Amino acid sequence: MTRTTPRDDAGRTERPTMVERQDEGAGRLTGLREAIEQGRTALGIELGSTRIKACLVGPDNAPLASGSHDWENQLVDGVWTYSLDAVWSGLQASVTALLADVERQYGVRPSTVGAIGVSAMMHGYLAFDEADELLVPFRTWRNTSTERAATELTGLLGHNIPLRWSVAHLYQAILDDEPHVAQVRHFTTLAGYVHWRLTGQQVLGVGDASGMFPIDPATKDYDQRMLAQLDELVGGRGPGRGVADLLPRVLPAGADAGALTADGAALLDPTGTLLPGIPLCPPEGDAGTGMVATNSVAPRTGNVSAGTSIFAMVVLEKPLERVHEELDLVTTPAGDLVAMVHCNNGASELGAWAELFGQFAAALGRPAEPGAVFEALLRSALDGDADGGGLLAYNYLSGEPITGLEAGRPLFTRTPDSRLTLGNFARTQVYSVFGTLSLGMRVLAEEQVELDTMFAHGGLFKTEGVAQRLLAAALGAPVAVGRTAGEGGAWGIAVLAAYRASARGAAAPEQGLGSYLGAEVFSDAALDVVEPDAEDVAGFSAFLERYSAGLAIERAAVETLPTRDTTQEAAR
């Protein structure tokens, strides 16, 4: 909120006294406590790849409190998955931590909020039978075993179906004659599953739904022509009913998506603090919450979200001229068409190196907090040569469809004449986070897609001026970061929950999502915009040329180095 500083009769600035500042702080705290007690808040929960985070926002949509829980996927029988027990224990831990944070800061433990929103990793496959029992372990977006299905569906539908899309997982199971297929009665994403268990409603926000099956931009619902084509292709090999009957119902942002049931309240908060009856907004995917968190839901806007994966979302002014395997066509939470460049591998490998350096510091008798180690490593990237000194790194912990790799092996390599310094090492690791993304963005440039500014968010951008500057070099475009850049999708889905609450019981808010964000959330937002530096751009270009040529090393590593099954390790 913009403040005007009062002045005296002579025009001099009147500075508030210490007592006035204390009174102002006490008044604000009292106002926030009342808002919490009265439920004039919104709660957002996002299940990310490595962390489940809960975020509570106040009447002005500013974050009030948060709670989180770390978790990791497992490679079980060759499938990347999370157990449903881990979903609920992690979700409960994050909500418990949030409630404790609220009580610590404001002296009150909330029993209700204005609305709740659930977001999670997009895509993947959670299939259930007639009794609502999970048929096979959750198959996440990270699995790349659906190449045949994705290829056939892309050719049939004339619409790119990436490997991680939910329909690709279903059709691959049909192609593989998996016994569970005949028993499937509904399937959904992780956000859709959690929302269903909390409300009893099998629904999905249109943005998340667009990563299950193609959306018709005219109807903002599943494409009926493509559904009919798929049903004809499947014939008698499928579950015995049309695919449309298996999919969750599609809802736009702000629509009525049900309310927290008694069973749902017990799942969310076993202590019984949160009461049933709280409305929920449509569940969304992490791509949609990223668009909301960066106010990039209008044409010619875009955002980059960096976490375990990294992806760019660009809102289109018109459909693309042709199908591109490097691009997903998804939608904003309001249903507008978006081109998505999704890379399976993001900042996890950078985080692993930071952890190693932290262990080294501890071995020297100088232990440091993980966050401090990560920031120090990240900042050292600015001391490196523009091209990373001739070093080369791949952050591929899993397969990467854009570069044609079904599996991944994280690698760091160099030539004898390269310059191995901490700065060059750090810059090369950051460049590797953006490498595959840059290759995918070239396709949008070829389609002459116009982009005014790219917004960035995620923990990688908490350290000011580093990842933002190097991303601008990788994209060759200005990159903006706001004060909420580190809040990520949990704040984004909390804002979508607040948007639902603004409907005040109606089927949907009167104000459109874009207008709401502009007027109620970002009207006074402070943005830091970094223009591409010419030397950095040239340096990244040299790195990317080296990166593309060195992919043969990555492919050889995949072929010769086996991975370990985490289930077998746990058993030992």
Coordinates of C-alpha atoms in Angstrom, one line a residue:
M1 CA 0.0 0.0 0.0
T2 CA 1.4 3.5 -0.9
R3 CA 1.8 5.8 2.0
T4 CA 2.1 9.6 2.0
T5 CA 4.5 11.0 4.5
P6 CA 3.0 13.9 6.5
R7 CA 4.7 17.3 6.5
D8 CA 4.5 20.3 8.9
D9 CA 3.5 23.8 7.9
A10 CA 7.1 24.6 6.7
G11 CA 7.1 21.6 4.4
R12 CA 9.4 19.6 6.5
T13 CA 8.8 15.9 6.8
E14 CA 7.2 14.9 10.1
R15 CA 8.8 11.7 11.3
P16 CA 6.7 9.5 13.5
T17 CA 7.9 9.3 17.1
M18 CA 9.0 6.0 18.7
V19 CA 5.7 5.9 20.6
E20 CA 3.7 6.5 17.4
R21 CA 5.6 3.7 15.6
Q22 CA 4.9 1.4 18.5
D23 CA 1.2 2.3 18.5
E24 CA 1.0 1.8 14.8
G25 CA 2.6 -1.7 15.1
A26 CA 0.3 -2.6 18.0
G27 CA -2.7 -1.5 16.0
R28 CA -1.7 -3.5 13.0
L29 CA -1.1 -6.6 15.1
T30 CA -4.5 -6.2 16.7
G31 CA -6.1 -5.8 13.2
L32 CA -4.5 -8.9 11.9
R33 CA -5.4 -10.9 15.0
E34 CA -9.1 -9.9 14.5
A35 CA -8.9 -10.8 10.8
I36 CA -7.6 -14.3 11.8
E37 CA -10.2 -14.8 14.4
Q38 CA -13.0 -13.7 12.0
G39 CA -11.7 -15.9 9.2
R40 CA -11.0 -13.0 6.8
T41 CA -8.0 -15.0 5.6
A42 CA -7.2 -17.6 3.0
L43 CA -5.1 -20.8 3.2
G44 CA -3.1 -22.1 0.4
I45 CA -1.4 -25.6 0.4
E46 CA 1.0 -26.7 -2.3
L47 CA 2.5 -30.2 -2.6
G48 CA 5.7 -29.6 -4.5
S49 CA 8.4 -32.0 -5.5
T50 CA 10.5 -31.6 -2.4
R51 CA 8.4 -29.6 0.0
I52 CA 4.8 -29.3 1.1
K53 CA 4.0 -25.8 2.1
A54 CA 1.1 -24.1 3.7
C55 CA 0.6 -20.3 3.5
L56 CA -2.0 -18.1 5.2
V57 CA -2.7 -14.7 3.7
G58 CA -4.6 -11.8 5.2
P59 CA -7.3 -9.5 3.8
D60 CA -4.7 -7.7 1.7
N61 CA -3.4 -11.0 0.3
A62 CA 0.0 -10.5 2.0
P63 CA 1.5 -13.6 3.7
L64 CA 0.8 -13.8 7.4
A65 CA 2.3 -17.2 8.3
S66 CA 3.6 -20.4 6.8
G67 CA 4.4 -24.0 7.6
S68 CA 6.3 -26.6 5.6
H69 CA 7.4 -30.2 5.4
D70 CA 10.2 -31.7 3.4
W71 CA 9.6 -34.9 1.4
E72 CA 11.2 -36.8 -1.4
N73 CA 9.9 -39.0 -4.2
Q74 CA 11.0 -42.7 -4.4
L75 CA 12.0 -44.8 -7.3
V76 CA 10.0 -48.0 -6.7
D77 CA 10.1 -50.8 -9.3
G78 CA 11.3 -48.3 -11.8
V79 CA 8.5 -45.8 -11.1
W80 CA 8.9 -42.4 -9.5
T81 CA 6.2 -42.1 -6.8
Y82 CA 5.1 -40.8 -3.5
S83 CA 3.0 -42.9 -1.1
L84 CA -0.4 -41.7 -0.1
D85 CA 0.6 -42.0 3.5
A86 CA 3.4 -39.6 2.8
V87 CA 0.9 -37.2 1.2
W88 CA -1.2 -37.0 4.3
S89 CA 1.5 -37.1 6.9
G90 CA 3.3 -34.3 5.1
L91 CA 0.2 -32.2 4.5
Q92 CA -0.7 -32.5 8.2
A93 CA 2.8 -31.6 9.3
S94 CA 2.8 -28.4 7.2
V95 CA -0.7 -27.3 8.4
T96 CA 0.3 -28.0 12.0
A97 CA 3.5 -25.9 11.6
L98 CA 1.4 -23.1 10.0
L99 CA -1.1 -23.1 12.9
A100 CA 1.7 -23.0 15.4
D101 CA 3.3 -20.1 13.4
V102 CA 0.0 -18.1 13.5
E103 CA -0.3 -18.7 17.3
R104 CA 3.4 -17.6 17.9
Q105 CA 3.0 -14.4 15.9
Y106 CA -0.5 -13.3 16.7
G107 CA -1.5 -15.1 19.9
V108 CA -4.5 -16.8 18.3
R109 CA -5.1 -20.3 16.8
P110 CA -7.5 -20.0 13.8
S111 CA -10.5 -22.3 13.7
T112 CA -11.6 -21.2 10.2
V113 CA -10.4 -19.3 7.2
G114 CA -12.3 -17.5 4.3
A115 CA -11.3 -20.3 1.8
I116 CA -8.8 -23.0 1.2
G117 CA -6.9 -23.9 -2.0
V118 CA -4.9 -27.0 -2.9
S119 CA -2.2 -27.1 -5.5
A120 CA 0.3 -29.7 -6.5
M121 CA 2.7 -31.0 -9.1
M122 CA 0.8 -31.2 -12.4
H123 CA 0.2 -34.3 -14.6
G124 CA 0.9 -37.8 -13.4
Y125 CA -1.6 -40.6 -12.8
L126 CA -3.7 -41.5 -9.8
A127 CA -6.2 -44.2 -10.8
F128 CA -9.0 -45.5 -8.5
D129 CA -11.6 -48.3 -8.7
E130 CA -15.3 -48.5 -7.9
A131 CA -14.5 -48.6 -4.2
D132 CA -12.2 -45.5 -4.5
E133 CA -9.1 -47.6 -3.8
L134 CA -5.8 -46.7 -5.5
L135 CA -5.1 -49.3 -8.2
V136 CA -1.4 -48.7 -8.8
P137 CA 1.2 -46.5 -7.0
F138 CA 1.0 -42.8 -7.9
R139 CA 2.9 -42.2 -11.2
T140 CA 4.4 -38.7 -11.0
W141 CA 5.2 -36.3 -13.8
R142 CA 8.8 -37.4 -13.6
N143 CA 8.2 -40.8 -15.2
T144 CA 9.2 -41.0 -18.9
S145 CA 7.9 -44.5 -19.7
T146 CA 5.0 -43.3 -21.9
E147 CA 6.8 -42.5 -25.1
R148 CA 4.8 -44.8 -27.3
A149 CA 1.5 -43.6 -25.9
A150 CA 2.5 -39.9 -26.2
T151 CA 3.7 -40.4 -29.7
E152 CA 0.5 -42.2 -30.9
L153 CA -1.8 -39.7 -29.2
T154 CA 0.1 -36.7 -30.6
G155 CA -0.3 -38.1 -34.1
L156 CA -3.9 -38.9 -33.6
L157 CA -5.1 -35.7 -32.0
G158 CA -2.8 -33.2 -33.8
H159 CA -2.0 -31.8 -30.4
N160 CA 1.3 -32.4 -28.5
I161 CA 0.7 -34.9 -25.7
P162 CA 3.9 -34.9 -23.5
L163 CA 5.1 -38.0 -21.7
R164 CA 4.0 -36.8 -18.3
W165 CA 0.4 -36.0 -19.2
S166 CA -2.2 -38.1 -17.4
V167 CA -3.9 -39.3 -20.5
A168 CA -0.5 -40.6 -21.8
H169 CA -0.1 -42.6 -18.6
L170 CA -3.6 -44.1 -19.0
Y171 CA -3.1 -44.9 -22.7
Q172 CA 0.3 -46.5 -22.0
A173 CA -1.3 -48.7 -19.4
I174 CA -3.8 -49.8 -22.0
L175 CA -1.0 -50.4 -24.6
D176 CA 0.8 -52.5 -21.9
D177 CA -2.3 -54.5 -21.1
E178 CA -2.0 -53.7 -17.5
P179 CA -4.6 -55.6 -15.5
H180 CA -5.8 -52.6 -13.5
V181 CA -7.1 -50.8 -16.6
A182 CA -10.4 -52.6 -16.6
Q183 CA -11.1 -51.5 -13.0
V184 CA -10.4 -47.8 -13.5
R185 CA -13.5 -45.7 -12.6
H186 CA -11.8 -42.3 -12.2
F187 CA -8.3 -40.8 -12.4
T188 CA -6.9 -37.5 -11.4
T189 CA -3.8 -35.4 -10.5
L190 CA -2.3 -35.1 -7.0
A191 CA -4.1 -31.8 -6.4
G192 CA -7.4 -33.3 -7.6
Y193 CA -6.9 -36.3 -5.3
V194 CA -6.3 -34.2 -2.2
H195 CA -9.2 -31.8 -3.0
W196 CA -11.5 -34.8 -3.5
R197 CA -10.6 -36.3 -0.1
L198 CA -11.1 -32.9 1.6
T199 CA -14.5 -32.1 -0.1
G200 CA -15.9 -35.2 -1.7
Q201 CA -15.8 -33.3 -5.1
Q202 CA -14.1 -34.8 -8.1
V203 CA -13.2 -31.5 -9.8
L204 CA -10.1 -29.8 -11.1
G205 CA -9.1 -26.3 -12.0
V206 CA -8.9 -25.8 -15.8
G207 CA -5.1 -25.1 -15.6
D208 CA -4.4 -28.4 -13.9
A209 CA -7.0 -30.2 -16.1
S210 CA -5.2 -29.0 -19.2
G211 CA -2.2 -31.2 -18.2
M212 CA -4.5 -34.2 -18.1
F213 CA -6.2 -33.9 -21.5
P214 CA -6.4 -31.1 -24.1
I215 CA -8.7 -28.2 -23.3
D216 CA -10.9 -26.5 -26.0
P217 CA -10.1 -22.7 -25.6
A218 CA -13.7 -21.9 -26.8
T219 CA -15.5 -24.0 -24.1
K220 CA -12.7 -24.0 -21.5
D221 CA -13.5 -27.7 -21.0
Y222 CA -12.0 -31.0 -22.4
D223 CA -11.9 -31.1 -26.2
Q224 CA -14.9 -33.2 -27.1
R225 CA -13.7 -34.0 -30.6
M226 CA -10.4 -35.3 -29.2
L227 CA -12.2 -37.3 -26.5
A228 CA -14.3 -39.0 -29.2
Q229 CA -11.1 -39.8 -31.2
L230 CA -9.5 -41.3 -28.2
D231 CA -12.5 -43.5 -27.4
E232 CA -12.5 -44.8 -30.9
L233 CA -8.8 -45.6 -30.7
V234 CA -9.1 -47.4 -27.4
G235 CA -12.2 -49.4 -28.4
G236 CA -12.7 -52.4 -26.2
R237 CA -9.3 -52.3 -24.7
G238 CA -10.2 -49.6 -22.1
P239 CA -12.0 -49.5 -18.8
G240 CA -15.4 -50.1 -20.4
R241 CA -16.5 -46.5 -20.5
G242 CA -15.6 -43.3 -22.2
V243 CA -12.5 -41.4 -21.1
A244 CA -14.7 -38.3 -20.4
D245 CA -16.5 -40.4 -17.6
L246 CA -13.1 -41.0 -15.9
L247 CA -11.9 -37.4 -15.8
P248 CA -12.6 -34.9 -13.1
R249 CA -15.0 -32.1 -13.8
V250 CA -13.3 -28.9 -15.1
L251 CA -13.8 -25.6 -13.2
P252 CA -12.4 -22.1 -13.9
A253 CA -10.7 -20.0 -11.2
G254 CA -13.2 -18.6 -8.6
A255 CA -15.9 -21.3 -9.2
D256 CA -17.6 -23.1 -6.4
A257 CA -15.5 -26.3 -5.8
G258 CA -17.2 -27.6 -2.6
A259 CA -16.5 -27.2 1.1
L260 CA -14.4 -28.9 3.7
T261 CA -16.2 -31.9 5.0
A262 CA -15.9 -33.3 8.6
D263 CA -13.7 -36.1 7.3
G264 CA -11.7 -33.7 5.2
A265 CA -11.1 -31.4 8.3
A266 CA -9.9 -34.4 10.2
L267 CA -7.5 -35.3 7.4
L268 CA -6.2 -31.8 7.1
D269 CA -5.9 -31.1 10.8
P270 CA -6.2 -34.1 13.2
T271 CA -6.1 -31.8 16.2
G272 CA -9.6 -30.6 15.3
T273 CA -8.7 -26.9 15.3
L274 CA -9.9 -26.3 11.8
L275 CA -13.7 -26.7 11.5
P276 CA -15.6 -28.1 8.5
G277 CA -17.6 -25.9 6.2
I278 CA -14.8 -23.8 4.8
P279 CA -15.2 -23.3 1.0
L280 CA -12.5 -24.4 -1.3
C281 CA -11.4 -23.0 -4.7
P282 CA -10.8 -25.3 -7.7
P283 CA -7.6 -27.3 -7.2
E284 CA -4.8 -26.1 -9.4
G285 CA -1.4 -27.3 -10.7
D286 CA 1.9 -25.6 -9.9
A287 CA 2.0 -24.0 -13.3
G288 CA -1.2 -22.2 -12.7
T289 CA -0.3 -21.0 -9.2
G290 CA 3.0 -19.8 -10.6
M291 CA 1.1 -17.6 -13.1
V292 CA -1.0 -16.2 -10.3
A293 CA 2.0 -15.6 -8.1
T294 CA 3.7 -13.5 -10.8
N295 CA 0.5 -11.8 -12.2
S296 CA 1.2 -13.3 -15.6
V297 CA -2.3 -14.4 -16.7
A298 CA -2.7 -11.9 -19.6
P299 CA -1.4 -12.3 -23.2
R300 CA 2.3 -11.3 -23.7
T301 CA 3.1 -12.1 -20.1
G302 CA 5.1 -15.1 -19.0
N303 CA 6.8 -16.6 -15.9
V304 CA 9.5 -19.0 -15.0
S305 CA 9.1 -21.3 -12.0
A306 CA 12.3 -22.9 -10.8
G307 CA 12.3 -25.8 -8.3
T308 CA 12.8 -29.5 -8.7
S309 CA 11.7 -29.0 -12.3
I310 CA 11.8 -25.7 -14.2
F311 CA 9.2 -24.5 -16.6
A312 CA 8.2 -21.3 -18.5
M313 CA 4.6 -20.3 -19.2
V314 CA 3.8 -17.8 -21.9
V315 CA 0.2 -16.6 -22.3
L316 CA -0.5 -16.6 -26.1
E317 CA -2.3 -14.0 -28.1
K318 CA -3.3 -16.6 -30.7
P319 CA -2.8 -20.4 -31.3
L320 CA 0.6 -21.6 -32.5
E321 CA 1.0 -22.4 -36.2
R322 CA 1.9 -26.0 -35.8
V323 CA 2.5 -28.8 -33.2
H324 CA 5.8 -28.7 -31.3
E325 CA 7.0 -31.6 -29.2
E326 CA 9.0 -29.1 -27.1
L327 CA 5.8 -27.2 -26.1
D328 CA 2.7 -28.1 -24.0
L329 CA -0.4 -26.2 -24.7
V330 CA -2.1 -25.7 -21.4
T331 CA -4.2 -22.9 -19.9
T332 CA -4.2 -20.2 -17.2
P333 CA -6.5 -20.9 -14.2
A334 CA -9.1 -18.8 -16.1
G335 CA -8.8 -21.0 -19.2
D336 CA -6.7 -18.9 -21.5
L337 CA -4.2 -20.6 -23.8
V338 CA -0.6 -20.9 -22.6
A339 CA 2.5 -22.3 -24.2
M340 CA 4.5 -24.2 -21.6
V341 CA 8.2 -25.2 -21.9
H342 CA 8.6 -27.9 -19.2
C343 CA 11.9 -29.3 -18.2
N344 CA 12.0 -32.2 -15.8
N345 CA 15.2 -31.1 -14.1
G346 CA 15.6 -27.9 -12.2
A347 CA 17.6 -26.8 -9.2
S348 CA 17.9 -30.1 -7.3
E349 CA 21.5 -30.8 -8.5
L350 CA 22.6 -27.3 -7.6
G351 CA 21.1 -27.9 -4.1
A352 CA 23.0 -31.2 -3.9
W353 CA 26.3 -29.4 -4.5
A354 CA 25.4 -26.8 -1.9
E355 CA 24.8 -29.7 0.6
L356 CA 28.2 -31.2 -0.3
F357 CA 29.9 -27.8 0.3
G358 CA 28.1 -27.5 3.6
Q359 CA 29.5 -30.9 4.7
F360 CA 33.0 -29.7 3.7
A361 CA 32.5 -26.5 5.8
A362 CA 31.5 -28.7 8.8
A363 CA 34.5 -30.9 8.3
L364 CA 36.7 -27.8 8.6
G365 CA 35.0 -27.0 11.9
R366 CA 33.0 -24.1 10.3
P367 CA 29.4 -25.5 10.0
A368 CA 26.9 -23.2 8.4
E369 CA 23.2 -23.1 7.9
P370 CA 22.1 -24.8 4.6
G371 CA 20.5 -21.6 3.4
A372 CA 23.7 -19.6 4.0
V373 CA 25.8 -22.2 2.1
F374 CA 23.4 -22.1 -0.8
E375 CA 23.4 -18.3 -1.0
A376 CA 27.2 -18.2 -0.8
L377 CA 27.5 -20.7 -3.6
L378 CA 24.9 -18.9 -5.7
R379 CA 26.5 -15.4 -5.2
S380 CA 29.9 -16.8 -6.2
A381 CA 28.5 -17.4 -9.7
L382 CA 28.8 -13.6 -10.3
D383 CA 32.5 -13.9 -9.9
G384 CA 32.8 -16.5 -12.7
D385 CA 33.7 -16.0 -16.4
A386 CA 30.7 -15.1 -18.6
D387 CA 30.8 -18.5 -20.3
G388 CA 31.6 -20.4 -17.1
G389 CA 35.2 -20.8 -17.9
G390 CA 34.7 -23.7 -20.3
L391 CA 33.1 -26.0 -17.7
L392 CA 30.1 -28.2 -18.4
A393 CA 27.3 -29.6 -16.2
Y394 CA 24.1 -31.4 -16.6
N395 CA 21.4 -31.4 -13.9
Y396 CA 19.6 -34.4 -15.2
L397 CA 18.4 -36.5 -12.2
S398 CA 15.7 -37.9 -14.4
G399 CA 14.9 -38.1 -18.1
E400 CA 14.5 -34.9 -20.2
P401 CA 12.1 -35.1 -23.2
I402 CA 13.3 -31.8 -24.7
T403 CA 16.8 -33.2 -25.3
G404 CA 15.4 -36.7 -26.0
L405 CA 16.7 -38.5 -22.9
E406 CA 14.5 -41.1 -21.2
A407 CA 16.7 -41.1 -18.1
G408 CA 19.2 -38.8 -16.6
R409 CA 22.6 -38.8 -14.9
P410 CA 23.8 -35.6 -13.2
L411 CA 27.3 -34.8 -14.6
F412 CA 30.1 -32.3 -14.2
T413 CA 33.0 -32.3 -16.6
R414 CA 35.7 -30.1 -18.0
T415 CA 38.6 -30.0 -20.4
P416 CA 42.2 -29.7 -19.2
D417 CA 42.4 -26.1 -20.3
S418 CA 39.1 -24.9 -18.7
R419 CA 39.3 -22.6 -15.6
L420 CA 38.1 -24.5 -12.5
T421 CA 37.3 -21.8 -10.0
L422 CA 34.4 -21.6 -7.5
G423 CA 32.8 -18.8 -9.5
N424 CA 33.0 -20.7 -12.8
F425 CA 31.7 -23.9 -11.1
A426 CA 28.7 -22.1 -9.6
R427 CA 27.9 -20.2 -12.8
T428 CA 28.0 -23.4 -14.8
Q429 CA 25.7 -25.1 -12.4
V430 CA 23.2 -22.2 -12.6
Y431 CA 23.5 -22.2 -16.4
S432 CA 22.7 -25.9 -16.4
V433 CA 19.4 -25.2 -14.6
F434 CA 18.5 -22.9 -17.5
G435 CA 20.1 -24.9 -20.4
T436 CA 17.2 -27.1 -21.5
L437 CA 14.7 -24.3 -20.8
S438 CA 16.6 -22.0 -23.2
L439 CA 16.5 -24.7 -26.0
G440 CA 12.7 -25.0 -25.6
M441 CA 12.2 -21.2 -25.6
R442 CA 13.9 -21.0 -29.0
V443 CA 10.8 -22.8 -30.4
L444 CA 8.6 -20.0 -29.2
A445 CA 10.9 -17.4 -30.8
E446 CA 10.5 -19.3 -34.1
E447 CA 6.7 -19.0 -33.8
Q448 CA 7.2 -15.2 -33.3
V449 CA 5.5 -15.2 -29.9
E450 CA 5.8 -11.7 -28.4
L451 CA 6.8 -11.4 -24.8
D452 CA 7.0 -8.1 -22.9
T453 CA 8.6 -9.3 -19.6
M454 CA 9.3 -12.7 -18.0
F455 CA 8.5 -12.9 -14.3
A456 CA 10.4 -15.4 -12.2
H457 CA 9.6 -17.1 -8.9
G458 CA 10.7 -19.9 -6.7
G459 CA 13.4 -20.4 -4.0
L460 CA 16.2 -20.0 -6.5
F461 CA 15.3 -16.3 -6.9
K462 CA 15.3 -15.5 -3.2
T463 CA 19.0 -14.5 -3.5
E464 CA 18.7 -11.1 -5.1
G465 CA 20.4 -10.4 -8.4
V466 CA 22.0 -13.8 -9.2
A467 CA 19.7 -16.3 -10.8
Q468 CA 17.6 -13.4 -12.1
R469 CA 20.5 -11.9 -14.0
L470 CA 21.7 -15.3 -15.4
L471 CA 18.1 -16.2 -16.5
A472 CA 17.9 -12.9 -18.3
A473 CA 21.0 -13.9 -20.2
A474 CA 19.6 -17.3 -21.0
L475 CA 16.3 -16.0 -22.3
G476 CA 17.6 -12.8 -23.9
A477 CA 14.7 -10.9 -22.3
P478 CA 14.0 -8.8 -19.2
V479 CA 13.3 -10.8 -16.0
A480 CA 11.2 -9.4 -13.2
V481 CA 11.2 -10.6 -9.6
G482 CA 8.7 -9.4 -7.0
R483 CA 8.8 -9.5 -3.2
T484 CA 6.8 -12.7 -3.2
A485 CA 9.2 -14.5 -5.6
G486 CA 10.3 -16.9 -2.8
E487 CA 6.8 -17.6 -1.6
G488 CA 6.0 -19.6 -4.8
G489 CA 2.9 -21.6 -5.5
A490 CA 1.6 -21.9 -1.9
W491 CA 1.0 -18.1 -2.0
G492 CA -0.4 -18.4 -5.5
I493 CA -3.0 -20.9 -4.5
A494 CA -3.8 -18.9 -1.3
V495 CA -4.5 -15.9 -3.6
L496 CA -6.8 -18.2 -5.7
A497 CA -8.6 -19.2 -2.5
A498 CA -9.0 -15.5 -1.6
Y499 CA -10.4 -14.9 -5.1
R500 CA -13.0 -17.7 -4.5
A501 CA -13.8 -16.1 -1.1
S502 CA -14.4 -12.8 -2.9
A503 CA -17.5 -14.4 -4.5
R504 CA -19.2 -14.3 -1.1
G505 CA -21.2 -17.4 -1.7
A506 CA -22.0 -16.8 -5.3
A507 CA -21.2 -19.4 -8.0
A508 CA -18.2 -17.3 -9.1
P509 CA -16.8 -13.8 -8.5
E510 CA -18.1 -11.0 -10.6
Q511 CA -14.5 -9.7 -11.2
G512 CA -12.3 -11.5 -13.7
L513 CA -9.1 -13.1 -12.4
G514 CA -6.8 -10.7 -14.2
S515 CA -8.7 -7.7 -12.9
Y516 CA -8.7 -9.1 -9.4
L517 CA -5.0 -9.7 -9.4
G518 CA -4.3 -6.2 -10.8
A519 CA -6.6 -4.4 -8.4
E520 CA -6.4 -6.4 -5.2
V521 CA -3.0 -8.1 -5.2
F522 CA -0.5 -6.4 -7.4
S523 CA -1.6 -2.8 -7.5
D524 CA 1.3 -1.6 -5.4
A525 CA 3.7 -4.5 -6.1
A526 CA 7.3 -3.6 -6.2
L527 CA 9.2 -5.3 -9.0
D528 CA 12.9 -5.6 -9.7
V529 CA 13.5 -5.9 -13.4
V530 CA 16.9 -6.9 -14.8
E531 CA 17.7 -6.4 -18.5
P532 CA 20.0 -8.9 -20.2
D533 CA 23.7 -8.0 -19.9
A534 CA 25.4 -8.3 -23.3
E535 CA 28.5 -10.0 -21.9
D536 CA 26.3 -12.5 -20.0
V537 CA 24.2 -13.2 -23.1
A538 CA 27.3 -13.9 -25.2
G539 CA 28.7 -16.1 -22.4
F540 CA 25.5 -18.1 -22.0
S541 CA 25.4 -18.6 -25.8
A542 CA 28.9 -20.1 -25.7
F543 CA 27.9 -22.3 -22.8
L544 CA 24.7 -23.5 -24.6
E545 CA 26.8 -24.4 -27.7
R546 CA 29.1 -26.5 -25.5
Y547 CA 26.0 -27.9 -23.6
S548 CA 24.3 -29.0 -26.9
A549 CA 27.5 -30.6 -28.2
G550 CA 28.2 -32.4 -24.9
L551 CA 24.8 -34.2 -24.8
A552 CA 26.5 -37.2 -26.3
I553 CA 28.4 -37.5 -22.9
E554 CA 25.0 -37.5 -21.1
R555 CA 23.6 -40.2 -23.4
A556 CA 26.6 -42.4 -22.9
A557 CA 26.3 -42.0 -19.1
V558 CA 22.7 -43.1 -19.3
E559 CA 23.6 -46.1 -21.3
T560 CA 26.5 -47.3 -19.1
L561 CA 25.6 -46.2 -15.5
P562 CA 22.7 -48.0 -13.9
T563 CA 20.5 -46.5 -11.1
R564 CA 19.7 -47.9 -7.8
D565 CA 16.2 -48.8 -6.6
T566 CA 15.4 -46.9 -3.4
T567 CA 13.0 -49.6 -2.3
Q568 CA 15.7 -52.2 -2.3
E569 CA 18.0 -49.9 -0.4
A570 CA 15.4 -49.3 2.2
A571 CA 14.8 -53.0 2.6
R572 CA 18.5 -53.5 3.2

